[in-house]
Coordinates of C-alpha atoms in Angstrom, one line a residue:
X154 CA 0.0 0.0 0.0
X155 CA 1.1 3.2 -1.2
X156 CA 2.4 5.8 2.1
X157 CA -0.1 8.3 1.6
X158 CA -2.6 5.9 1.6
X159 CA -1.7 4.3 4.9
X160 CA -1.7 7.9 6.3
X161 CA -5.1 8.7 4.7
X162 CA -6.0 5.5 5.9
X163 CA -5.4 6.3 9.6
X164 CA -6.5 9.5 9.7
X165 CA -9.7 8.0 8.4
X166 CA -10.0 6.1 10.9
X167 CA -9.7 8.1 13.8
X168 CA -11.5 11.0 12.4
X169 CA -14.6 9.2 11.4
X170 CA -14.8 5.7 12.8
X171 CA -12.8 6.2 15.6
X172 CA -12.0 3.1 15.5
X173 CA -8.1 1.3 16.8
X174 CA -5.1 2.3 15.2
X175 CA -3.2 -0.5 14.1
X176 CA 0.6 0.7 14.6
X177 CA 1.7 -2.5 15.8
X178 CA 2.2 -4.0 11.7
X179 CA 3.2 -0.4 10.2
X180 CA 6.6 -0.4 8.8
X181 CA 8.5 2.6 10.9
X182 CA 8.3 4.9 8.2
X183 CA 4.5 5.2 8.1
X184 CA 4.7 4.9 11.9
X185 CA 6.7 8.5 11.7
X186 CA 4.0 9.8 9.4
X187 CA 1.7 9.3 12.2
X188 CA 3.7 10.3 14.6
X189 CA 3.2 13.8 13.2
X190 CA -0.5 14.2 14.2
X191 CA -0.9 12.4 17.2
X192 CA -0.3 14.8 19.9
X193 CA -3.4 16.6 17.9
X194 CA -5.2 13.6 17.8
X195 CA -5.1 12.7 22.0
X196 CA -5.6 16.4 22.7
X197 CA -8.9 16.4 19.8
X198 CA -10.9 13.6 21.0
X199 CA -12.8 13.7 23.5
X200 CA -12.6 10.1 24.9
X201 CA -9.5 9.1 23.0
X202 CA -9.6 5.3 24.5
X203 CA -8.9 4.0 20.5
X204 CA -5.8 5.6 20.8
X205 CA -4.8 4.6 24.5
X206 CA -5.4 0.9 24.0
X207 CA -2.9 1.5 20.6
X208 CA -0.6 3.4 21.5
X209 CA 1.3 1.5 23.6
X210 CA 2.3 -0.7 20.7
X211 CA 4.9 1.5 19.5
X212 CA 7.0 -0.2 22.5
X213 CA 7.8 -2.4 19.4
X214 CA 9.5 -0.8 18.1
X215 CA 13.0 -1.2 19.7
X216 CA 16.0 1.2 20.8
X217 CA 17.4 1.2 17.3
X218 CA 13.8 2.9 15.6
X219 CA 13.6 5.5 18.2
X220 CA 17.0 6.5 17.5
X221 CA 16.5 7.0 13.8
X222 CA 13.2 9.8 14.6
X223 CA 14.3 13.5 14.0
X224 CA 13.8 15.7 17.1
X225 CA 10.9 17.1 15.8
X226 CA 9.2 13.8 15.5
X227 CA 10.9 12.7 19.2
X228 CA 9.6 15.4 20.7
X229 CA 6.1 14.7 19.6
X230 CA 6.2 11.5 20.7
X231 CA 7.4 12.3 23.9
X232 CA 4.6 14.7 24.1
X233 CA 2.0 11.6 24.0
X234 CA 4.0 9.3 26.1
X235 CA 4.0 11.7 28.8
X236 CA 0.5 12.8 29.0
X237 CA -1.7 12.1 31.8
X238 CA -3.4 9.5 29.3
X239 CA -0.5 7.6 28.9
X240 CA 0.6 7.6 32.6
X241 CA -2.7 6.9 34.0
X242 CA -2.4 3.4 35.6
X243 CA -6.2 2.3 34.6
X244 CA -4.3 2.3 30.6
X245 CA -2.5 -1.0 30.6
X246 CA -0.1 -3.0 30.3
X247 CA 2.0 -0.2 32.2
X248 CA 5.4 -1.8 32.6
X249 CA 5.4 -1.8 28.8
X250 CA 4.4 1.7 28.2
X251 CA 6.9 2.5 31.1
X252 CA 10.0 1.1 29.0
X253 CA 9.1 2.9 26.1
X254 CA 8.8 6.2 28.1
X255 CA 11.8 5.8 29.6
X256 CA 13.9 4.8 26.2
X257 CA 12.2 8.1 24.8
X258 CA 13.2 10.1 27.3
X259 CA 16.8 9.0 27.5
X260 CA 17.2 9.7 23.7
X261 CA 15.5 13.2 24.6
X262 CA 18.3 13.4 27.3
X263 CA 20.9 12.7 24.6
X264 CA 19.9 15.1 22.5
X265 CA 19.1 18.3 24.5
X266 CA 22.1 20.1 24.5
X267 CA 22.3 20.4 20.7
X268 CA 18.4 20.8 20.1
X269 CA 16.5 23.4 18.4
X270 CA 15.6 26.1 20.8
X271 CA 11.8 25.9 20.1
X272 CA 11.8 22.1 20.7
X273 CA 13.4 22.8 24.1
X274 CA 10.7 25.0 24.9
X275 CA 8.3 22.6 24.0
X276 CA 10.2 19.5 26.0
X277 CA 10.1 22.2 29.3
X278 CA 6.4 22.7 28.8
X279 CA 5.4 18.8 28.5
X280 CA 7.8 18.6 31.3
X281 CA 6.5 21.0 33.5
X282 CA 2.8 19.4 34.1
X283 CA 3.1 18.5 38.4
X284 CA 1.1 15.2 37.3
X285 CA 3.8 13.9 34.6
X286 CA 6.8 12.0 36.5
X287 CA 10.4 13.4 35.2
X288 CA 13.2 11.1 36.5
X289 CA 15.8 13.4 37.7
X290 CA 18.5 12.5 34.6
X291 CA 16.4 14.1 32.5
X292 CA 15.5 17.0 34.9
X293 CA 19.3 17.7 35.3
X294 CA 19.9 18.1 31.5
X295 CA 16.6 20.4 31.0
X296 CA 18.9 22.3 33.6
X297 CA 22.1 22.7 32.3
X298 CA 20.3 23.8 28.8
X299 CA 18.0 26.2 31.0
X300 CA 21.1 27.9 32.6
X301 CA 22.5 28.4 29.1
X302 CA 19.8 29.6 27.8
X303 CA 18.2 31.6 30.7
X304 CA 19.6 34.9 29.7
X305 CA 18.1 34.8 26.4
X306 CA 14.2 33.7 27.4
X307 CA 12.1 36.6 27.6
X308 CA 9.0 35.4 27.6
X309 CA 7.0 35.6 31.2
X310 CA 4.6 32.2 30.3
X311 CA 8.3 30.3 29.8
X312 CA 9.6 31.7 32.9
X313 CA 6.8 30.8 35.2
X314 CA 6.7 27.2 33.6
X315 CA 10.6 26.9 33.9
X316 CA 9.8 28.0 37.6
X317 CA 7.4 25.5 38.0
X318 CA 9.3 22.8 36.5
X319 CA 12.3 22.9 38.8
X320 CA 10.5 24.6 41.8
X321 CA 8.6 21.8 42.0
X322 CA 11.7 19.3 42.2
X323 CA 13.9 21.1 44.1
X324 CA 15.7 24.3 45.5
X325 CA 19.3 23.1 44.7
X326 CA 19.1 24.3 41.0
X327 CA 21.7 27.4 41.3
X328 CA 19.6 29.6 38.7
X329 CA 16.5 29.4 40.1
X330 CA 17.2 32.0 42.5
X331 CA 17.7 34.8 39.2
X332 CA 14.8 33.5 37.8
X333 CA 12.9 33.8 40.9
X334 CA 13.8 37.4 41.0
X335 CA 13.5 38.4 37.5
X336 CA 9.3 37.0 38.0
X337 CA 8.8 38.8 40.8
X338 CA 10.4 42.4 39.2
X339 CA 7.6 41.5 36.4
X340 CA 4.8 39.9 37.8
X341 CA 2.4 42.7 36.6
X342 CA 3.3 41.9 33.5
X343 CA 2.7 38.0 33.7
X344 CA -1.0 36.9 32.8
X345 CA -3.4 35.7 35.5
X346 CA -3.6 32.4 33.9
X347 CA 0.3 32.2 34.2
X348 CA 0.3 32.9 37.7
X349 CA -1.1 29.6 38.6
X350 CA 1.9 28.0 37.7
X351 CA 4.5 30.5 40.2
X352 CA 1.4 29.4 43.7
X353 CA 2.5 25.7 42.5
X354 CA 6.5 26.3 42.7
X355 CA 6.3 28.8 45.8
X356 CA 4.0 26.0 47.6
X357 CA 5.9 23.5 46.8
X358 CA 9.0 24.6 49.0
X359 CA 7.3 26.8 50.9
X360 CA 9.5 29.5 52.7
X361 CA 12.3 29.5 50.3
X362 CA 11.2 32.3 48.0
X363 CA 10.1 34.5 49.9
X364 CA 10.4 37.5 47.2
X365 CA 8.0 35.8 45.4
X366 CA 5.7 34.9 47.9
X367 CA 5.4 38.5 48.9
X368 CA 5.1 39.9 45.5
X369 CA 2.1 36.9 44.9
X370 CA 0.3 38.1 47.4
X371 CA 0.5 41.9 46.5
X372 CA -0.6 40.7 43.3
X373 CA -3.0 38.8 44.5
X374 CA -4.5 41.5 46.3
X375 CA -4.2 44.0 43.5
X376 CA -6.3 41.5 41.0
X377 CA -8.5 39.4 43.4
X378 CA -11.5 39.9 41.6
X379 CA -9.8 39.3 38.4
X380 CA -9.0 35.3 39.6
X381 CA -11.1 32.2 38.4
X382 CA -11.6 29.4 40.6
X383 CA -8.6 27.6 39.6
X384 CA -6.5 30.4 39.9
X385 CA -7.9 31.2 43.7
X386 CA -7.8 27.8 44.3
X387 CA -4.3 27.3 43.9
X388 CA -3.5 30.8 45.7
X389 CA -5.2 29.4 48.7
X390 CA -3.1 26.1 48.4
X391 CA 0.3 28.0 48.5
X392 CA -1.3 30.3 51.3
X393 CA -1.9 27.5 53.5
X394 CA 1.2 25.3 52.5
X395 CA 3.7 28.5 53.1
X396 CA 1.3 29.5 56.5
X397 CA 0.5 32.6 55.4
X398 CA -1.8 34.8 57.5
X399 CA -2.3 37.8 55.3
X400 CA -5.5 38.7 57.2
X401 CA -7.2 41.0 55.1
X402 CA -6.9 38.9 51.8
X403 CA -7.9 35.9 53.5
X404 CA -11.1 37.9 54.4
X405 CA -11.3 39.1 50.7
X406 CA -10.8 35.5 49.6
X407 CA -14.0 34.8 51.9
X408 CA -16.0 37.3 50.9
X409 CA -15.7 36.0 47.2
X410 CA -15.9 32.8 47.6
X411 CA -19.4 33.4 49.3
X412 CA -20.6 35.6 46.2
X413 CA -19.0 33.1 43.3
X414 CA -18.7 29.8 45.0
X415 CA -22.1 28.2 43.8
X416 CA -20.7 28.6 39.9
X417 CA -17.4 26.5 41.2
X418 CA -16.2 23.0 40.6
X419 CA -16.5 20.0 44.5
X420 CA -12.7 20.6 44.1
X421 CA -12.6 23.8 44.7
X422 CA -14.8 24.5 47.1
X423 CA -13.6 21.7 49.3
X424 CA -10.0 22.9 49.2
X425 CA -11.4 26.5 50.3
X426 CA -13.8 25.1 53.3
X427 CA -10.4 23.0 54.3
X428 CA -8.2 25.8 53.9
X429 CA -10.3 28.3 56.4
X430 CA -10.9 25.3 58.6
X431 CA -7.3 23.8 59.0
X432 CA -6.4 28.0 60.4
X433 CA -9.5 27.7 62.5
X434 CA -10.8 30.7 60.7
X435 CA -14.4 30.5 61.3
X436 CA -16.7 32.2 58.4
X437 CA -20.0 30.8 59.0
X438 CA -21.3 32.6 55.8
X439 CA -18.5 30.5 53.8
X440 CA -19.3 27.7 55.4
X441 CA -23.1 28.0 54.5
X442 CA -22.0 28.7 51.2
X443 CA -20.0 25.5 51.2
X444 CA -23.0 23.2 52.9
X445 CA -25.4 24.7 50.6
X446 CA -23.3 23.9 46.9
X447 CA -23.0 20.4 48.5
X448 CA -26.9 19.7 49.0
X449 CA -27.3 21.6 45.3
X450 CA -24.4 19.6 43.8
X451 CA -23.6 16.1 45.8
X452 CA -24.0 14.1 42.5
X453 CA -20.8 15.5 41.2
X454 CA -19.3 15.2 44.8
X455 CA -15.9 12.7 44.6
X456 CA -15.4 10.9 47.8
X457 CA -12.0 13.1 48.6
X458 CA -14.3 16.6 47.7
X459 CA -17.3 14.4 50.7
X460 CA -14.3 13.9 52.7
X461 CA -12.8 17.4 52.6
X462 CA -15.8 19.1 52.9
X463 CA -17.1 16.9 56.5
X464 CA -13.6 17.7 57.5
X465 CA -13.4 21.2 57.2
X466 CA -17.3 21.3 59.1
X467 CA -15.5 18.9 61.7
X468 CA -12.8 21.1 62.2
X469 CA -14.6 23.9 63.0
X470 CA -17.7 22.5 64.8
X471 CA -20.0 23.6 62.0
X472 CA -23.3 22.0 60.9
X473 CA -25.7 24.0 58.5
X474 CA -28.8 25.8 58.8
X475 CA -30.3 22.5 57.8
X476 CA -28.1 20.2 58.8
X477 CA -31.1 17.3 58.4
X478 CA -30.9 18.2 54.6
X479 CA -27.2 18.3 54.6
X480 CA -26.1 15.2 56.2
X481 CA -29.0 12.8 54.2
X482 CA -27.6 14.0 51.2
X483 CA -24.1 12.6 52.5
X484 CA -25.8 9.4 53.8
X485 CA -27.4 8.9 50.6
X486 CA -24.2 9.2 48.7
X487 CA -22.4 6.9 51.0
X488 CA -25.1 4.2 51.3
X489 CA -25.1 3.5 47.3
X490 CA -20.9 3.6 47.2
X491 CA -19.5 2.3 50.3
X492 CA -17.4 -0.6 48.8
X493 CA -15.9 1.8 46.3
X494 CA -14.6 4.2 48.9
X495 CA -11.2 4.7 49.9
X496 CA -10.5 3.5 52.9
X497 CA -8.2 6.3 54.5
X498 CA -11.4 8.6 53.1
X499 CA -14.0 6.5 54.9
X500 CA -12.0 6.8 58.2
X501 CA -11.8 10.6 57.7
X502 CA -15.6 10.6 56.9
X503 CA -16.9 8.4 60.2
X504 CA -14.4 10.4 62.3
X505 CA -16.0 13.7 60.9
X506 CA -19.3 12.2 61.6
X507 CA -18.2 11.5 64.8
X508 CA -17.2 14.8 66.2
X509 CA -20.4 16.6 64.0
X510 CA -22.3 14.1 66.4
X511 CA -24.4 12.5 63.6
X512 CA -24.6 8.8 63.6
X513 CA -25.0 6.7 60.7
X514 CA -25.4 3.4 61.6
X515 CA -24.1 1.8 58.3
X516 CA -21.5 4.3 58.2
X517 CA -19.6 3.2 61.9
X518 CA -20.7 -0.7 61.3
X519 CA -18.8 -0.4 58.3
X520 CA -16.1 1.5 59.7
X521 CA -15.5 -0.8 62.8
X522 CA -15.8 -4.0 60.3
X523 CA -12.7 -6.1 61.1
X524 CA -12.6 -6.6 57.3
X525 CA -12.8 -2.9 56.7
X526 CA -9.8 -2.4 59.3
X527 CA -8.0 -5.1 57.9
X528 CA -8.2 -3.7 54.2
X529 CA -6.9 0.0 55.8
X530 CA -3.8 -1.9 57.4
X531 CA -2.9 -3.5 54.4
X532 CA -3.3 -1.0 52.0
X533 CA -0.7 1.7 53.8
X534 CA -0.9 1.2 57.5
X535 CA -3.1 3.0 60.5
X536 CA -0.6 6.0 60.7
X537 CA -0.7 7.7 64.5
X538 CA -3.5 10.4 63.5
X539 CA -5.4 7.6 62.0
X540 CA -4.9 5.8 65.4
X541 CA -6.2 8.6 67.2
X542 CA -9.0 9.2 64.9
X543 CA -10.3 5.1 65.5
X544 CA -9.9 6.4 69.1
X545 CA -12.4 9.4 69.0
X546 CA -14.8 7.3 67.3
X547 CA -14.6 5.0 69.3
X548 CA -15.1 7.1 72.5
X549 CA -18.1 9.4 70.8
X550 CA -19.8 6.0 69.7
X551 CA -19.7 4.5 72.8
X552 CA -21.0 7.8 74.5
X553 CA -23.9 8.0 71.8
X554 CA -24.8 4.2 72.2
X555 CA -23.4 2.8 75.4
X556 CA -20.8 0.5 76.0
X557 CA -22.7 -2.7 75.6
X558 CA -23.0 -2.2 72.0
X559 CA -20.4 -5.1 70.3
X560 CA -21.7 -3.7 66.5
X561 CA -19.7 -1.0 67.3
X562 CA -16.2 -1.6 69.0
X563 CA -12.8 -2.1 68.0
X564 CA -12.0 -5.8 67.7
X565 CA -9.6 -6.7 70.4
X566 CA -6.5 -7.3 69.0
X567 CA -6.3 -4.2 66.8
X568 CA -7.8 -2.4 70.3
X569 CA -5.0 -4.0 72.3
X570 CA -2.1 -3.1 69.6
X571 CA -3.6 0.8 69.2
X572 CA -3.6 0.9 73.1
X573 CA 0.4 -0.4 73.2
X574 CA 1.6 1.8 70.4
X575 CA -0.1 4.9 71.4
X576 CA 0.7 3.9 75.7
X577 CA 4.7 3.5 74.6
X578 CA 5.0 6.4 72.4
X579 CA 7.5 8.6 74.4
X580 CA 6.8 12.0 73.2
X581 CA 3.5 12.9 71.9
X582 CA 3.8 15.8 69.3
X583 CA 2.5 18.8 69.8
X584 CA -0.1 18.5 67.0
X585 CA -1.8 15.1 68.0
X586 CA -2.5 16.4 71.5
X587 CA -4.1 19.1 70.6
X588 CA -6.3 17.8 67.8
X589 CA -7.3 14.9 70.6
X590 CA -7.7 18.0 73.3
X591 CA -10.2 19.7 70.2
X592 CA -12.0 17.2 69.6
X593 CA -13.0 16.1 73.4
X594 CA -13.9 19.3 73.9
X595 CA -16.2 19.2 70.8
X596 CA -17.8 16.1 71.5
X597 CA -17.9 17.3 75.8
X598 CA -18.0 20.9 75.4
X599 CA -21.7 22.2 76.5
X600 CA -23.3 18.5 76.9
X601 CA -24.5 17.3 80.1
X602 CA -22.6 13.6 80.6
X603 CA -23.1 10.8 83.7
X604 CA -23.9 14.1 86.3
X605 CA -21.3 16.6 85.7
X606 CA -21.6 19.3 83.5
X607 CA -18.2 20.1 81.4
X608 CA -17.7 23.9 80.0
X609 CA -14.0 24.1 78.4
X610 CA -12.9 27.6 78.2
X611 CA -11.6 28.7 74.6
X612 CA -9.5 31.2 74.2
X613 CA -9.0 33.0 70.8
X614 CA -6.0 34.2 69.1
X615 CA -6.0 34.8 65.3
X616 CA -6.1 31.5 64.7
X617 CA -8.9 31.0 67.0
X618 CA -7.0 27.8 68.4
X619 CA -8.9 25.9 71.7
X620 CA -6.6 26.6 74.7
X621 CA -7.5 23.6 77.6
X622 CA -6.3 25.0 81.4
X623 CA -5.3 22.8 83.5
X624 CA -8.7 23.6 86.0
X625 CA -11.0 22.3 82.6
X626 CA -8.2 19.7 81.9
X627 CA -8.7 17.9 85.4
X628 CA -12.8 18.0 85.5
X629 CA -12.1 16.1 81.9
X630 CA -9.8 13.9 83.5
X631 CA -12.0 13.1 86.7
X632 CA -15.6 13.0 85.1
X633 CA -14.1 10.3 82.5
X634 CA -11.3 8.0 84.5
X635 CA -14.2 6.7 86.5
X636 CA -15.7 5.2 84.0
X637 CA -12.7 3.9 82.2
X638 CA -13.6 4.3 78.8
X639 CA -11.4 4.8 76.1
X640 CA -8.1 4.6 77.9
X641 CA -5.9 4.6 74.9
X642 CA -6.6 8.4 74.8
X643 CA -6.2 8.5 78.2
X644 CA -2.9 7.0 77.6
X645 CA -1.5 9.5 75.1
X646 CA -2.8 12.6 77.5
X647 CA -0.7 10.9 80.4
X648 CA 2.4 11.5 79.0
X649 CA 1.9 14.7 79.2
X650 CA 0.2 15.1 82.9

């Protein structure tokens, strides 16, 4: 068959039929014909699973055929082989697709120094997606060609990804610090969609830019209205990450979020409501705002935007207006989905459950399943705050249904080892004891238990952090060591006592 017509011929197919492309039988010079238009094709289609299931066959083609492609045609290639398509680990077989990656990067890695400028560019933008994994060979040669050519790039949306690209993996790279300064002279001039990229890099270490940071958040400041959700999103990401607490813009941040928030995506909103709750900043507003897009929207809820969003009302103490609404909707989405839930999420869901004082039976019978606790173990381990978490549910539980009820209690062995590994720790960080102290006095605080009446003092700074004194610290201690329940917490406060 002629070469245009096996061209034609494939075009054809994925253009109208849509049907597989059959690389694996092409000789290699038709397969470099195609190789022009694929990167088109993947980012055309809307479901481009015809492609996915064929592209992988190109790992036929061995060492000695990727060698003989032109950099032009490499880099194309490369540009499909790492997309988040190609990657994703649903697409198999992976190990294969993984080789050919690699052998395409490596001859990528051979070549940079002596490339064409524009297909350098190109390799730094497909590289620079936080989602596609760069082993660090090729990240150091991007580098050394990035130092050469730093003084010559004038364009902002290439600086901010070549920021992004080796923010993100690191602070040892020697330039980064001129390039860091050179965006933050001109970051009026860089476009609000190219800002996104700069919150990702300064996030990602945190405190080690701070010329940056603070010219981010006078831009920030300046253009707030100006921001999508993404782009506010991501701004309170690096806020929270770098512990920012620019008071007045996280109030402005608030008081948009309230008048926009019902045209944003689960994600967003979750990452917001988790935001303002991990500071303690308490915007009931906001958080009204956030309970009511749930109970308009929880059909396009994921079970880490469920998770985030109980957390953040958890956090805080919070349950909405109508809080009956607000919590079916959650127990309807969790009774038609619980075997497809991550465990770690589930645990985060019954503990926010837990301290919010709303009991789903199916929801803790699940949770305290041995199976269920079993699958968490094996799948990465109980960490400590996870520990502690099994601990407050187990403690508000057997306050809400007594302790004769075996449907909802630890089994004993996983009990006994909790008990032992939290008993022998021998220093309790600062943060686990005070997210233990928060949440007694959420689920005591105000509530009327076995006689005694238990009123913690808060006090407030700017974080609005609970402060226990030792007076509200001993009625706990004397009002609950009586009736010996939950002694693994009681445990982890005695080191402390």
């Amino acid at each position: 068959m002629a070469m245009h017509k096996v061209y034609r011929k494939v075009v054809n197919m994925v253009a109208h039929s849509r049907d597989t492309l059959t690389f694996t039988y092409l000789p290699l010079s038709s397969y470099r014909r195609c190789s022009n238009f694929l990167f088109g094709i993947v980012d055309q289609l809307n479901s481009p699973t015809a492609i996915k299931q064929e592209l992988y066959n190109a790992n036929r083609y061995s060492q000695q055929d990727i060698h003989e492609l032109n950099d032009q045609e490499l880099v194309k290639i490369m540009a499909v082989t790492h997309s988040t398509s190609w990657t994703s680990r649903s697409f198999k077989p992976l190990t294969l697709r993984k080789w050919f990656q690699i052998n395409v990067e490596d001859e990528c890695c051979r070549r940079l120094h002596n490339m064409d400028k524009q297909l350098w560019l190109n390799l730094v933008h497909i590289s620079s997606s936080p989602h596609v994994p760069i082993r660090s060979r090729f990240t150091k040669a991007l580098a050394k060609r990035t130092e050469r050519e730093l003084d010559s790039i004038d364009d902002l949306s290439t600086m901010t990804k070549l920021f992004q690209l080796f923010a993100e993996r690191g602070s040892k790279f020697q330039f980064l610090n001129k390039l860091e300064q050179r965006l933050a002279r001109n970051i009026k001039d860089i476009n609000l969609q190219d800002i996104i990229p700069l919150y990702h890099g300064v996030a990602k270490n945190k405190t080690k830019h701070k010329p940056l940071l603070s010219a981010l958040i006078d831009h920030a400041c300046r253009n707030l209205n100006h921001l999508d959700d993404i782009s506010i999103r991501n701004l309170v990401l690096m806020l929270t990450k770098c512990r920012v607490f620019n008071m007045e813009l996280i109030f402005d941040i608030a008081a948009i979020s309230i008048l926009k928030l019902s045209n944003w995506s689960p994600y967003t909103v979750g990452v917001i409501a988790w935001a303002f709750a991990k500071h303690l900043i308490y915007n009931r507003e906001l958080f009204e705002a956030v309970g009511q897009h749930f109970m308009n929207n929880h059909q396009q809820y994921g079970q880490y935007d469920v998770a985030q969003v109980l957390y953040s009302f958890a956090k805080v103490n919070f349950k909405p207006s109508n809080s009956k609404e607000f919590f079916s909707a959650i127990e309807n989405l969790l009774n038609r989905s619980y075997d497809n839930y991550n465990p770690k999420f589930l645990l985060n869901i019954a503990w926010s459950m837990a301290i919010l004082q709303r009991y789903h039976r199916p929801l803790f019978a699940k949770v305290f399943d041995p199976t269920f606790l079993q699958k968490c173990q094996s799948n990465s381990g109980l960490s400590r705050v996870d520990k502690v978490q099994l601990c407050q549910i187990d403690l508000a539980v057997k306050l809400e249904y007594g302790d004769g009820s075996s449907e909802f209690s630890l089994p004993l062995p996983l009990r006994n080892q909790i008990i032992k590994t939290l008993a022998n720790l021998q220093r309790i960080t600062s943060t686990i004891e005070i997210e233990v102290q928060q949440a007694m006095e959420r689920i005591f605080g105000g509530k009327q238990y076995f006689g005694s009446e238990i009123s913690l003092e808060c006090g407030y700074s700017l974080d609005m952090a609970f402060v226990l004194d030792d007076r509200n610290r001993a009625l706990l201690w004397r009002d609950f060591d009586s009736i010996r329940l939950n002694e693994d917490i009681f445990a982890v406060l005695d080191t402390k006592r």
